[in-house]
Coordinates of C-alpha atoms in Angstrom, one line a residue:
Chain A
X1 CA -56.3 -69.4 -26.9
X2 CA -57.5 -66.2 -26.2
X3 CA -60.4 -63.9 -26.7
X4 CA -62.5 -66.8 -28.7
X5 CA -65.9 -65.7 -30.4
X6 CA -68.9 -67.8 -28.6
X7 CA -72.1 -67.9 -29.9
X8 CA -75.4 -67.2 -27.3
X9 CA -78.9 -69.1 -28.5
X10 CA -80.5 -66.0 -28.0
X11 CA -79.1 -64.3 -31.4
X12 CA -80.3 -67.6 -33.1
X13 CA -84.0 -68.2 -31.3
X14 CA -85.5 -70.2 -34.3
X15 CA -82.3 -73.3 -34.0
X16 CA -82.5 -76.0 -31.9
X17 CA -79.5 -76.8 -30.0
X18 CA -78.6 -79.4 -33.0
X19 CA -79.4 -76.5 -35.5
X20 CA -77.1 -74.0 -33.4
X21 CA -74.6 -76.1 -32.6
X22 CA -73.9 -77.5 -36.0
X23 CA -74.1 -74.0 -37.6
X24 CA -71.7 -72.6 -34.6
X25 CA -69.4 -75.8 -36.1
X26 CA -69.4 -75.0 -39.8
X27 CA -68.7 -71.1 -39.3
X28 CA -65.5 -72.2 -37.4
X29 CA -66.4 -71.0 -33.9
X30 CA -65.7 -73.8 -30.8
X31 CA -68.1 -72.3 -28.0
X32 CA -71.8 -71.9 -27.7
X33 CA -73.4 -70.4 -24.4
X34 CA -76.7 -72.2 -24.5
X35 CA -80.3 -71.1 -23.0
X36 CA -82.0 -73.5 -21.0
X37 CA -85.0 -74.1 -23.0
X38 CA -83.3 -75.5 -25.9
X39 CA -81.6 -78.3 -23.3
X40 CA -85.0 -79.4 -22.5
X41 CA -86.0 -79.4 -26.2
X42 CA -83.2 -81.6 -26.9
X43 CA -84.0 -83.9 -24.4
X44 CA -82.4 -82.3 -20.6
X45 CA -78.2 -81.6 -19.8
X46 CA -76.8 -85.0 -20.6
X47 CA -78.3 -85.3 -23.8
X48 CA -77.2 -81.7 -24.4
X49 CA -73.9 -82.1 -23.6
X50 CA -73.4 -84.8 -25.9
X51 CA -75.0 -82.9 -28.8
X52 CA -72.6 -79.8 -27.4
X53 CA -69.4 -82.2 -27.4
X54 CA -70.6 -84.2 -30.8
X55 CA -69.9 -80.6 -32.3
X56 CA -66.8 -80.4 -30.7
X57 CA -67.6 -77.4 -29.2
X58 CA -67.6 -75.9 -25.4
X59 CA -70.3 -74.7 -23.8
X60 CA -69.1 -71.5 -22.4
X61 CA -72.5 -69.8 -20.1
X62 CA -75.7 -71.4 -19.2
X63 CA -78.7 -68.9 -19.9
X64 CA -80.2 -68.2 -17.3
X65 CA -80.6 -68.3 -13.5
X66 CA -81.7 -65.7 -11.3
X67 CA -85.1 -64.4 -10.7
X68 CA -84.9 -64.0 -7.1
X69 CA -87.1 -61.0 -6.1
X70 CA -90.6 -63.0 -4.9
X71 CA -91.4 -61.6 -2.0
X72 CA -94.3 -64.8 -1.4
X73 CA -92.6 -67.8 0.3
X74 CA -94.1 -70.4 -2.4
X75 CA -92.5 -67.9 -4.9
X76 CA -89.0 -67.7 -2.9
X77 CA -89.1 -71.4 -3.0
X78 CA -90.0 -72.1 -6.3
X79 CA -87.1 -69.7 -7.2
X80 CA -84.4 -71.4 -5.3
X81 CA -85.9 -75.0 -6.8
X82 CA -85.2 -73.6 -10.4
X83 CA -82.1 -71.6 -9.9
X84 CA -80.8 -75.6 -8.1
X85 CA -81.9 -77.1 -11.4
X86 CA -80.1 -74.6 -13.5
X87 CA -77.0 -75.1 -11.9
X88 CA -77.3 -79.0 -12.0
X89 CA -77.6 -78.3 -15.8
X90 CA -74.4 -76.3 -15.9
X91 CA -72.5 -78.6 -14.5
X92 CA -74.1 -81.1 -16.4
X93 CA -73.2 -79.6 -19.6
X94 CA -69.8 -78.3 -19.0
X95 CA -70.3 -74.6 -18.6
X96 CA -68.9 -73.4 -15.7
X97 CA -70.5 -70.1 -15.4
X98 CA -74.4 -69.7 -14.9
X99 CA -75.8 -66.4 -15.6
X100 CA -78.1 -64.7 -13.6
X101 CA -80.1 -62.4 -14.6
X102 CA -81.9 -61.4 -10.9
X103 CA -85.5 -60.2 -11.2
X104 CA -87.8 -57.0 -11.0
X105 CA -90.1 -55.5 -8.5
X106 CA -93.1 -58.3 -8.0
X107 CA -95.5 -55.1 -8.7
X108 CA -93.7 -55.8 -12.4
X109 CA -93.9 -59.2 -12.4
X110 CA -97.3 -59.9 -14.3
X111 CA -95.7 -58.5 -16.9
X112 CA -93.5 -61.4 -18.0
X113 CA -95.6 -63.8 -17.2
X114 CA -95.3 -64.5 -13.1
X115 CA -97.5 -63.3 -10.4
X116 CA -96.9 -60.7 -8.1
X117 CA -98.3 -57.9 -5.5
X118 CA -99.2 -54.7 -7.7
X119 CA -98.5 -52.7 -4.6
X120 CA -94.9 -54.2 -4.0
X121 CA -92.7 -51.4 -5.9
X122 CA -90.3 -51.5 -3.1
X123 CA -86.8 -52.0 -5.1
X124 CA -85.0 -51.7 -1.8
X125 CA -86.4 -54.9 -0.8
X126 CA -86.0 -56.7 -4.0
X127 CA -82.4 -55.9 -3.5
X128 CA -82.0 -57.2 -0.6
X129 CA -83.7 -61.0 -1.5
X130 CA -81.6 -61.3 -4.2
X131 CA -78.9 -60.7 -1.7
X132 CA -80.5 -63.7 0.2
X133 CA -81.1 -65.7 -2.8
X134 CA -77.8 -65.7 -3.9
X135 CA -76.3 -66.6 -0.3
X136 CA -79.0 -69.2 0.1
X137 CA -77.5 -70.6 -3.6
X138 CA -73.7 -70.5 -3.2
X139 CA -73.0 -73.7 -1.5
X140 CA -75.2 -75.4 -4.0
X141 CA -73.4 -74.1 -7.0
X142 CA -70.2 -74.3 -5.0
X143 CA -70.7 -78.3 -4.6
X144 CA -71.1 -78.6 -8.4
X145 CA -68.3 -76.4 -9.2
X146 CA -70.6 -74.0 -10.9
X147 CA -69.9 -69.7 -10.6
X148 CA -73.6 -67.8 -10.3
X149 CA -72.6 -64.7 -12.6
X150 CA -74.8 -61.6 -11.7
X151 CA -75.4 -59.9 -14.9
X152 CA -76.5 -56.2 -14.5
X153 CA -79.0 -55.1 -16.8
X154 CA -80.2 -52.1 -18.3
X155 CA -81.6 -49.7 -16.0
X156 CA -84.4 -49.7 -18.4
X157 CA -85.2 -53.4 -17.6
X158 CA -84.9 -52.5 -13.4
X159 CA -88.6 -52.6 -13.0
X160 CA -89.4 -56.4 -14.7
X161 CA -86.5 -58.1 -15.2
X162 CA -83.6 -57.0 -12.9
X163 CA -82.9 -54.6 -10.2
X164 CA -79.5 -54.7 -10.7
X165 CA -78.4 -52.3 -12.6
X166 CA -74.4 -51.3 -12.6
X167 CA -71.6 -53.5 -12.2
X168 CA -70.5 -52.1 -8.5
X169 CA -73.6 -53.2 -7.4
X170 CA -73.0 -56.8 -8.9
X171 CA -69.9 -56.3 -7.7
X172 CA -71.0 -55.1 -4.0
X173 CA -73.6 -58.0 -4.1
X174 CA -70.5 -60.6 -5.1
X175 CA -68.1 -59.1 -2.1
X176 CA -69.9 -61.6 0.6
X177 CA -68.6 -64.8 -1.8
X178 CA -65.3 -66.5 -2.7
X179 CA -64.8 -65.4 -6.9
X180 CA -64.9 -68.7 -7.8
X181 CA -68.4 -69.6 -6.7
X182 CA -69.9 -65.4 -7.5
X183 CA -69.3 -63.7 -10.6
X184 CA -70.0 -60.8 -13.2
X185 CA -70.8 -60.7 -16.6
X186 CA -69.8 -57.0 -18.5
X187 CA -72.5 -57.1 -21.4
X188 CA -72.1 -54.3 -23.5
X189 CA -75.4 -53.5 -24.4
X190 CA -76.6 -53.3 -20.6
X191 CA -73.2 -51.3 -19.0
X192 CA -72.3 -48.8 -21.4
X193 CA -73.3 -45.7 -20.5
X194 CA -72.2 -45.9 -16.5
X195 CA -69.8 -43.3 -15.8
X196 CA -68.2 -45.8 -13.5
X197 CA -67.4 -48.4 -15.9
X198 CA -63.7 -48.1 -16.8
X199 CA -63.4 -48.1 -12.6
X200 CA -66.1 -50.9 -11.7
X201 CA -64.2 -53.3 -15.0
X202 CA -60.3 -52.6 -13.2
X203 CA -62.3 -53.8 -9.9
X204 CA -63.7 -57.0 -11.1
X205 CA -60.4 -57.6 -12.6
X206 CA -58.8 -57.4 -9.6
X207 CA -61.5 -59.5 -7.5
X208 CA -61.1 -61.9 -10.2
X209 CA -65.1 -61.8 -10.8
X210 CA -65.0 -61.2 -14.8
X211 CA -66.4 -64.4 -15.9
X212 CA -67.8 -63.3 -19.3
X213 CA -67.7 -60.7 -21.6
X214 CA -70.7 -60.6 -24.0
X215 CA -70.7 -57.8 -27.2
X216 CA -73.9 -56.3 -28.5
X217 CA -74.8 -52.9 -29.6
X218 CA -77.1 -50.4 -28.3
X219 CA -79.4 -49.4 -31.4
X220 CA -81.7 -46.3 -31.6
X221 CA -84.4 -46.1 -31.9
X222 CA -85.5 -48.3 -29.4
X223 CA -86.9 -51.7 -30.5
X224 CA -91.4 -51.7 -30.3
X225 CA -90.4 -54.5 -27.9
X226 CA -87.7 -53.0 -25.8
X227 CA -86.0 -56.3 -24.9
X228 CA -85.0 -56.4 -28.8
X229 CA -83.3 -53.2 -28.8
X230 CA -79.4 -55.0 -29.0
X231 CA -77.7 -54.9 -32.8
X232 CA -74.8 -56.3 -33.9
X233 CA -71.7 -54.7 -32.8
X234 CA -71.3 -51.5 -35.1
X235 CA -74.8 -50.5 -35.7
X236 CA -75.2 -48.6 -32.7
X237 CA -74.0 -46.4 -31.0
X238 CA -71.4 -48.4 -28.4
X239 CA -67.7 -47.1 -28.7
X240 CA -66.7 -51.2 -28.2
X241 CA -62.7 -50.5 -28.7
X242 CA -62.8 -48.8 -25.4
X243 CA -64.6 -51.0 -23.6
X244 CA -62.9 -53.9 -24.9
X245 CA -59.5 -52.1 -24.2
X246 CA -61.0 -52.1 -20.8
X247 CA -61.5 -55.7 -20.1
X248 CA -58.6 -56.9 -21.9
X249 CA -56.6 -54.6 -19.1
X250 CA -58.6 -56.2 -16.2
X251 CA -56.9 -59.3 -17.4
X252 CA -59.9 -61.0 -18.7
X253 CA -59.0 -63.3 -21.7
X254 CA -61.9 -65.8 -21.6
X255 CA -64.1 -66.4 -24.9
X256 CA -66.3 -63.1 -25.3
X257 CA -70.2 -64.2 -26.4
X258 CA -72.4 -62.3 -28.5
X259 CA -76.7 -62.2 -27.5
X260 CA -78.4 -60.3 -29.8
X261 CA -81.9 -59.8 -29.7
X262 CA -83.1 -58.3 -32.8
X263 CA -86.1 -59.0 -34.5
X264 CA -84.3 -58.9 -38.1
X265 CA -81.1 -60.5 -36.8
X266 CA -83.2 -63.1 -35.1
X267 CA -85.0 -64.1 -38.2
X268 CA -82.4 -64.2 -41.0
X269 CA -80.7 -67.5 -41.7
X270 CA -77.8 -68.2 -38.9
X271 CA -74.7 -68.3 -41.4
X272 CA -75.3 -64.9 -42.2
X273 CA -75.6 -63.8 -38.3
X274 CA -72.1 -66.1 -37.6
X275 CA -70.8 -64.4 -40.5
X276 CA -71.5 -60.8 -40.2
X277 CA -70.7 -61.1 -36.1
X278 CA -67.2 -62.6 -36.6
X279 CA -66.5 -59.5 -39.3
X280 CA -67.2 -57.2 -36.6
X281 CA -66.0 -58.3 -33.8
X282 CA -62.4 -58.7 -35.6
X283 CA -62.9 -55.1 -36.9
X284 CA -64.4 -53.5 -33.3
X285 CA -63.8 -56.2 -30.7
X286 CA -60.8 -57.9 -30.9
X287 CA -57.5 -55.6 -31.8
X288 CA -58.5 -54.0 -28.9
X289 CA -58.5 -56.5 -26.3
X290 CA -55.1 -58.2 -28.1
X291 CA -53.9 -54.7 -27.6
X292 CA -54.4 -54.2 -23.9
X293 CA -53.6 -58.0 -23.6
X294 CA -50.0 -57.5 -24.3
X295 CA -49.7 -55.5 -21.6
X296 CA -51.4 -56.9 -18.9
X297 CA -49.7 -58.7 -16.7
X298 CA -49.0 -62.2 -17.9
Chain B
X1 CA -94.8 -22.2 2.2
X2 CA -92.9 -26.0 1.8
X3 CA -92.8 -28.4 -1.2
X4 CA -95.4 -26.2 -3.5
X5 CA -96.8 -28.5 -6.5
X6 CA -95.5 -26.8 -10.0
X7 CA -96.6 -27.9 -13.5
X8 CA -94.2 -28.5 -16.2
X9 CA -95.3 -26.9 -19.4
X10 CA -94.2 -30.0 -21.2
X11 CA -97.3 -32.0 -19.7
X12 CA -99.6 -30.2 -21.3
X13 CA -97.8 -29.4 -24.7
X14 CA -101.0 -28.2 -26.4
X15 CA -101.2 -25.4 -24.4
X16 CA -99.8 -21.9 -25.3
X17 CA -98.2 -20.0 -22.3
X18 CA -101.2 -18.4 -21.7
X19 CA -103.2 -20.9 -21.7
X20 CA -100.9 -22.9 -19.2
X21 CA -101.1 -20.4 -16.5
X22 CA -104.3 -19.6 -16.8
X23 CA -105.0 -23.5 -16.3
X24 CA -102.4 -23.7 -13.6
X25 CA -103.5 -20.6 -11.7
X26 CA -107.7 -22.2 -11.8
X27 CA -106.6 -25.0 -10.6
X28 CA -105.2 -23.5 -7.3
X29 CA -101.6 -24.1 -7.8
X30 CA -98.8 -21.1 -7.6
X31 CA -96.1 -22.2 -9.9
X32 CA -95.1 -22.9 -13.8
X33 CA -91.9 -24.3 -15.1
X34 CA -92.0 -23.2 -18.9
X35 CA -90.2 -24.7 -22.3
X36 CA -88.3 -22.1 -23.8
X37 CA -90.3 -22.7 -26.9
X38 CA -93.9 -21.6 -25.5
X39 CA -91.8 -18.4 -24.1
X40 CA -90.9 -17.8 -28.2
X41 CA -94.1 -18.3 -29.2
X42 CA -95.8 -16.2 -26.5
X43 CA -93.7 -13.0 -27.9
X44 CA -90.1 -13.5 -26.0
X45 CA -88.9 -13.3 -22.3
X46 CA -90.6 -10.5 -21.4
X47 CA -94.1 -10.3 -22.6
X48 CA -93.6 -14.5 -21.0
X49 CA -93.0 -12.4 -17.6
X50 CA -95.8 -10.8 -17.7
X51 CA -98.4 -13.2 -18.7
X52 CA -96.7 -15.5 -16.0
X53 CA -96.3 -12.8 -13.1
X54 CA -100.1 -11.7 -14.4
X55 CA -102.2 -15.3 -13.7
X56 CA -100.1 -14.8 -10.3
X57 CA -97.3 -17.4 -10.9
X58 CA -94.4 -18.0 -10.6
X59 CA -91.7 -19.8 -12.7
X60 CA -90.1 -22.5 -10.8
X61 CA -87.3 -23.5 -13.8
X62 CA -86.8 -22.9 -17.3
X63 CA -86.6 -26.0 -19.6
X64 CA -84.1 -26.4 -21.3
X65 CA -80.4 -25.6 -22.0
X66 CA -78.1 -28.1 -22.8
X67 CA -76.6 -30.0 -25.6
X68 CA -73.3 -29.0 -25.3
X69 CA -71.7 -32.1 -27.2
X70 CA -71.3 -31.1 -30.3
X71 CA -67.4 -31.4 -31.5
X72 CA -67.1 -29.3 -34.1
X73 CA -66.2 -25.2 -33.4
X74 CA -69.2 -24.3 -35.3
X75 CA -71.7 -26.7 -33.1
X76 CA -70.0 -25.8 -30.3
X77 CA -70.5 -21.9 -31.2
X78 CA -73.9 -22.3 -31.6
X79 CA -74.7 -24.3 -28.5
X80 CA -73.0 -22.1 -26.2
X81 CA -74.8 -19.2 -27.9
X82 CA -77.8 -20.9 -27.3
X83 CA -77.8 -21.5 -23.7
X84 CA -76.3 -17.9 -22.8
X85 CA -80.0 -16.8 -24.1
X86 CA -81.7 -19.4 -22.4
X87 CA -79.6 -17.5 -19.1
X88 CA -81.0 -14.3 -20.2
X89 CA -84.9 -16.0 -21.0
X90 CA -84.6 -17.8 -17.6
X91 CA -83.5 -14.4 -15.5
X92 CA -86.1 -12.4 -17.4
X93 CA -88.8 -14.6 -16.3
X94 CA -87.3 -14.9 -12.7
X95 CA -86.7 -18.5 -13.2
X96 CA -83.6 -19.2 -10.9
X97 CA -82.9 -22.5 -12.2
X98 CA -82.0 -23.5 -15.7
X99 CA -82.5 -27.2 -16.6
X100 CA -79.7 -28.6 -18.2
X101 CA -80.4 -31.7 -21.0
X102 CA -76.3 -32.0 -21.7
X103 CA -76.3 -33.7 -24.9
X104 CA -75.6 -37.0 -26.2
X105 CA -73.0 -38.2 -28.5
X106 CA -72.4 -36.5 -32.3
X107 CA -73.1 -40.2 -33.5
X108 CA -76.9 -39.9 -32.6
X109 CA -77.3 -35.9 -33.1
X110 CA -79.4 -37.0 -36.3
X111 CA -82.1 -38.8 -34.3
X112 CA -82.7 -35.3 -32.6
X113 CA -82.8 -33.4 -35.3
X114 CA -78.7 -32.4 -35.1
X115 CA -75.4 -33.4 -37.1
X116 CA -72.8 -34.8 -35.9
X117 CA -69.9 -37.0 -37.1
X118 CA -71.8 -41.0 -37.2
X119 CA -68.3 -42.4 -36.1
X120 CA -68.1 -40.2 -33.3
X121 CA -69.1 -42.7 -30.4
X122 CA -66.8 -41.4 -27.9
X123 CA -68.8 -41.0 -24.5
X124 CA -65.6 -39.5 -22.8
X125 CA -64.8 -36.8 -24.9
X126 CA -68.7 -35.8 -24.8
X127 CA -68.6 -35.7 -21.1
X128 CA -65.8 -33.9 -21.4
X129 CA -67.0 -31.4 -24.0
X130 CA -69.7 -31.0 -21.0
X131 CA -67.9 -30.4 -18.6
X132 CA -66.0 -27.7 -20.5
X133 CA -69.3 -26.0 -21.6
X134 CA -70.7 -25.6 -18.4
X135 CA -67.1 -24.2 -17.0
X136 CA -67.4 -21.5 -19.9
X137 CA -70.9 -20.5 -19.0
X138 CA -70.9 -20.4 -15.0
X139 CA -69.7 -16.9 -15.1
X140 CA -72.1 -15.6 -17.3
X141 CA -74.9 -17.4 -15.3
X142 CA -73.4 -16.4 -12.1
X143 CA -73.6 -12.8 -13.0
X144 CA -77.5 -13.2 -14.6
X145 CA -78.3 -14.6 -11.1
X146 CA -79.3 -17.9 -12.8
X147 CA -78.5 -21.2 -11.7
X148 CA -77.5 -24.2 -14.1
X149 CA -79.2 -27.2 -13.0
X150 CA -77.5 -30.6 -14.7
X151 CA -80.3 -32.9 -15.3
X152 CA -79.1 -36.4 -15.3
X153 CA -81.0 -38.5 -18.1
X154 CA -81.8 -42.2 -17.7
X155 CA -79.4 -44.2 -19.2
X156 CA -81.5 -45.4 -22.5
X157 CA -81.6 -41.6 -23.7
X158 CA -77.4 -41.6 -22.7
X159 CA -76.9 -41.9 -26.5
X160 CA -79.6 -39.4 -28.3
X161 CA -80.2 -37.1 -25.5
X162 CA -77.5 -37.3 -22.2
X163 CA -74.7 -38.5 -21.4
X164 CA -75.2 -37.4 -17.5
X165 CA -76.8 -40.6 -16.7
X166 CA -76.6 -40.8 -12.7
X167 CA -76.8 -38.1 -9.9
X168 CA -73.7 -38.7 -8.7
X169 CA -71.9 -37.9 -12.2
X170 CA -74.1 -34.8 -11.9
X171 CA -72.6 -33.8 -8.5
X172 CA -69.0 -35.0 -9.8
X173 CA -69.5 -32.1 -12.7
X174 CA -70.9 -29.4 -10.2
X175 CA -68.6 -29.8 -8.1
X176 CA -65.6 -27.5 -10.1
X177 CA -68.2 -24.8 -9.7
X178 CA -70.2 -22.8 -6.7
X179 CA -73.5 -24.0 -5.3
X180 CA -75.0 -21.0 -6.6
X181 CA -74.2 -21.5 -9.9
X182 CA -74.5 -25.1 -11.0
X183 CA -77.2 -27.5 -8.8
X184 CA -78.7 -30.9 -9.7
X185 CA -82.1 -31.9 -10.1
X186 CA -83.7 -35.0 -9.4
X187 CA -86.0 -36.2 -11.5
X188 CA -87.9 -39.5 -10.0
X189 CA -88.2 -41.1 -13.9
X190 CA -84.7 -40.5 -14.6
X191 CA -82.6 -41.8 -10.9
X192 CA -85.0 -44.1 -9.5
X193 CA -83.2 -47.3 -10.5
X194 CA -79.6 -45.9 -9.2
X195 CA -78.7 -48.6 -6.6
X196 CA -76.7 -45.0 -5.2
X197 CA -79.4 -42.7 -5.6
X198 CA -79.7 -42.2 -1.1
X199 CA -76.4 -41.4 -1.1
X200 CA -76.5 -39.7 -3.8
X201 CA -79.5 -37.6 -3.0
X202 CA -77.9 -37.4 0.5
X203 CA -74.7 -35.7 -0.6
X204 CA -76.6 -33.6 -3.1
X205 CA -78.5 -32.4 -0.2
X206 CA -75.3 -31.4 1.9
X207 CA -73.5 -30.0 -0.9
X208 CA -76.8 -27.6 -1.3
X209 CA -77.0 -28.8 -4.7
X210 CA -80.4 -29.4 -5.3
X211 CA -82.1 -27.4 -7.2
X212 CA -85.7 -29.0 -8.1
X213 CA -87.6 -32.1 -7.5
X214 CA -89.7 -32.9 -10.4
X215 CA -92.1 -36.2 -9.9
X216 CA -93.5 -38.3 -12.7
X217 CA -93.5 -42.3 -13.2
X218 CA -91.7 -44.9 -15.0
X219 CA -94.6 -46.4 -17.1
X220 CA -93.9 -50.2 -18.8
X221 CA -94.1 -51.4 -21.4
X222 CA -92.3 -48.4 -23.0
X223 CA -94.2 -46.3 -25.0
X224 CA -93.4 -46.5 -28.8
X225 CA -91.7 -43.1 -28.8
X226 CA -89.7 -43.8 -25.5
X227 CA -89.4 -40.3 -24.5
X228 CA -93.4 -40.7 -24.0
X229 CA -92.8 -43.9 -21.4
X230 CA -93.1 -41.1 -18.6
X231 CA -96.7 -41.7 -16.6
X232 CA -98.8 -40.1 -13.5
X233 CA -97.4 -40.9 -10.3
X234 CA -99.0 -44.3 -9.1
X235 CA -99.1 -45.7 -12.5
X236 CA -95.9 -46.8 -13.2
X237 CA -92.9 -48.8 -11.0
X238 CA -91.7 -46.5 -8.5
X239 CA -91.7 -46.0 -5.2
X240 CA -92.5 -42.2 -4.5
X241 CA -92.6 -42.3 -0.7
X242 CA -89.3 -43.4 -0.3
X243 CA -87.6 -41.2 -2.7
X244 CA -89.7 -37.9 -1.5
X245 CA -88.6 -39.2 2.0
X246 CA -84.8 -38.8 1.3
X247 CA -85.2 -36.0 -0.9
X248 CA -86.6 -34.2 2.4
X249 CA -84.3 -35.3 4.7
X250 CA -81.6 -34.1 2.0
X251 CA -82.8 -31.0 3.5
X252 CA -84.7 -29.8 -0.1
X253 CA -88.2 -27.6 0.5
X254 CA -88.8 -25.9 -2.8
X255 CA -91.6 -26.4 -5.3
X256 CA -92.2 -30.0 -6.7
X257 CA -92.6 -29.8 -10.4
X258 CA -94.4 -32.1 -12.5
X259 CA -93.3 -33.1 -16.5
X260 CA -95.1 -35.7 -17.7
X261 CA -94.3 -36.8 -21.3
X262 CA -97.0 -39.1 -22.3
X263 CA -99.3 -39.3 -25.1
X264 CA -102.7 -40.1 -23.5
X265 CA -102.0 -37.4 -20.5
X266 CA -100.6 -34.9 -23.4
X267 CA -103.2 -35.0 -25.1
X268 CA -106.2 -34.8 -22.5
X269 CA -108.1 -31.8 -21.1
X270 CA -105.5 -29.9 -19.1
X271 CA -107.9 -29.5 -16.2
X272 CA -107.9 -33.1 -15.7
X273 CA -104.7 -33.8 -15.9
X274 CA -104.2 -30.8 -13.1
X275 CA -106.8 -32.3 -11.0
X276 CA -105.2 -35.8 -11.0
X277 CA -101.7 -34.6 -10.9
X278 CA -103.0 -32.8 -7.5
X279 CA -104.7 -35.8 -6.4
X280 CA -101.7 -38.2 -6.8
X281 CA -99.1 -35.5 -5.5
X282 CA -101.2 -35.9 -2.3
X283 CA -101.3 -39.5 -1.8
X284 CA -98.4 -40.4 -2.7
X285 CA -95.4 -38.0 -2.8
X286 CA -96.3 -34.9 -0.3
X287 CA -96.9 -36.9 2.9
X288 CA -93.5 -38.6 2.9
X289 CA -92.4 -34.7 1.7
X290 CA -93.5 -33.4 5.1
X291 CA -92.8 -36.0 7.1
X292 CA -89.2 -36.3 6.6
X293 CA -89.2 -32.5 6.7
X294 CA -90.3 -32.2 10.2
X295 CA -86.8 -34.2 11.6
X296 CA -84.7 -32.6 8.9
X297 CA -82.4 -29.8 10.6
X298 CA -83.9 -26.3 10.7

């Protein structure tokens, strides 16, 4: 099957893994992409996958990996020991794609939660460790049959969070690896607006580095907490059809996962979430990627 | 005289014209790059002129034309009216370059005071609306001697306020037209997370495309209003010596204009705000200016 709906944690922050998965169950979905505190809630990856499979579901992502831009060595290393950890747990739990969300500029870093130099605002550098980074982490994640999928953010969220920023970079930073070990993720809310997208989506098509496709609107105005700035698909201001359109051509047909953060969306009971995002994404989402399906090459 | 410091009248929004240069032209600096708005208010283009040309200034750009997204004939009427007497506002004042804010799409026109159609999400058709505008106004700015400078916007206002969101679109949208007539500005808040932005800046630079370099920081968290998330260089995330360093090289000498948009700097005394803008142009943005200059190509 094609084009399934997969539920991400992060639209439902309040349910354990139990709580998500069971209400991913009863709305009729059969994938969950999973962030990695709830598997240590529930007890670490085996237990997880068992509550996962119990709800005969699939775990389509692992949230996240990534943070690679320390430029301290105890930093650098402490990175690499959690990004190892992360890809054990995605193995462990069935999901074959880890998402990696890469870091900011350590001058940035204080400001979710880690420690950094103020002075270091050098982005050209942080580039270039996550380049490092993600070599150092391939043979790792290769051995456990897991893909490190770089997930370009927001330019808005290039200082603290990650300083990549468009897909042709992910894409440039993937070139070095085999596609089955280094992949993207095209998440609406973060790619939208690039001029280049139509030509950087056809390009991870035909590299074969499309190894999710996550839906979430871009609302104005801007969230008070910037981070929670995504809406459900259709109350912003994202034209999904074409994008979708655009994916479905690349020959992507994996399950496409919705992450909303949203502080109304995050705190209203999850049936009505499920609900609503299914409505949507069978009005916005999917006749447009059955439509460019058809004629993609089989 | 090489990379002259230029305040942007939108930094110190309480001021009338008047009041602007006189605060500009105490403070030791030679150049002003006015809102259209304060020229209204001081009496039109002309009595502006004078009260410019009388504190012994001179106008670096003119902020703003633009918005040229609209899709209906009548929006489209008006917009193109519009910026044909910001042409005439910006030649009267002996403001060579016209800074263009293109528009964002008819869907979010209401957030900035427009209308628009709310299912009109269509990015492509608004760049190409763009595109078309600026073709029908080059002649008419070509023959007022003013130059249209495309401002590309960072990619959270692509929806409400731009959707010219890197510099190479920019230089992909000049390039149907002369040198002359249609030039890019680079504007550190906006481009400084473009993983393309040397290259960019580079071919800008060889194309003879840039038209101003405007300075101001990328402050986090973002302000409330985000438009106001713009800070004093130093305070923010990026790294002004490197881009001022490839901005010279690219071969550009002009004035270096300042447009801060922030509510504790907007609303301080003026003088201070000259003082530190001065102080901080200094440390961190004019040596890196004149260094690159001295190997750049006579």
């Amino acid at each position: 099957m094609s084009f399934e709906l997969s539920l991400n944690t992060g639209t439902t922050p309040n349910l354990t893994l139990e709580q998500a998965a069971e209400a991913v169950a009863t709305s009729g979905l059969k994938h969950i992409g999973p962030w990695r505190h709830l598997l240590q809630q529930a007890g670490g990856a085996e237990k997880s996958a068992s509550i996962i499979s119990a709800a005969g579901l699939s775990a389509t992502t692992l949230c996240r990996g990534g943070f690679l831009t320390p430029a301290d060595p105890e930093g650098r290393s402490a990175a690499l020991e959690s990004n190892r950890a992360a890809i054990r747990e995605a193995a462990t739990i069935g999901a074959g794609e880890l998402i990696m969300v890469v870091g900011g500029l350590p001058a940035a870093a204080h400001l979710i939660g880690g420690s950094g130099d103020p002075a270091d605002k050098d982005i050209l550098g942080a580039r270039a460790r996550v380049a490092e980074g993600i070599a150092e982490l391939v043979p790792y994640a290769a051995e456990h049959r897991v893909r490190l999928v770089l997930e370009p953010l927001h330019p808005m969220y290039a200082a603290d969070r990650a300083v990549l920023s468009t897909l042709g970079e992910a894409l440039s930073l993937a070139a070095d690896h085999p596609a089955e070990t280094v992949g993207v993720v095209v998440d609406t809310f973060h790619v939208w607006w690039d001029p280049q997208l139509e030509e950087m989506i056809a390009r991870a098509g035909e590299e074969n580095r499309i190894a999710s496709y996550q839906v979430c609107d871009f609302n104005l105005p801007l969230a008070a907490d910037a981070l929670k700035s995504r809406g459900m698909m259709g109350d912003g201001y994202i034209d999904f059809p074409t994008i979708s359109r655009w994916v479905a051509a690349a020959g992507y047909s994996g399950p496409v996962e919705v992450e909303i953060f949203n502080e109304q969306i995050n705190t209203q009971d999850a049936s009505i979430t499920l609900e609503t995002m299914k409505q949507r994404y069978q009005q916005l989402v999917l006749p447009s990627l059955e439509h460019a399906h058809v004629g993609a090459p089989a």
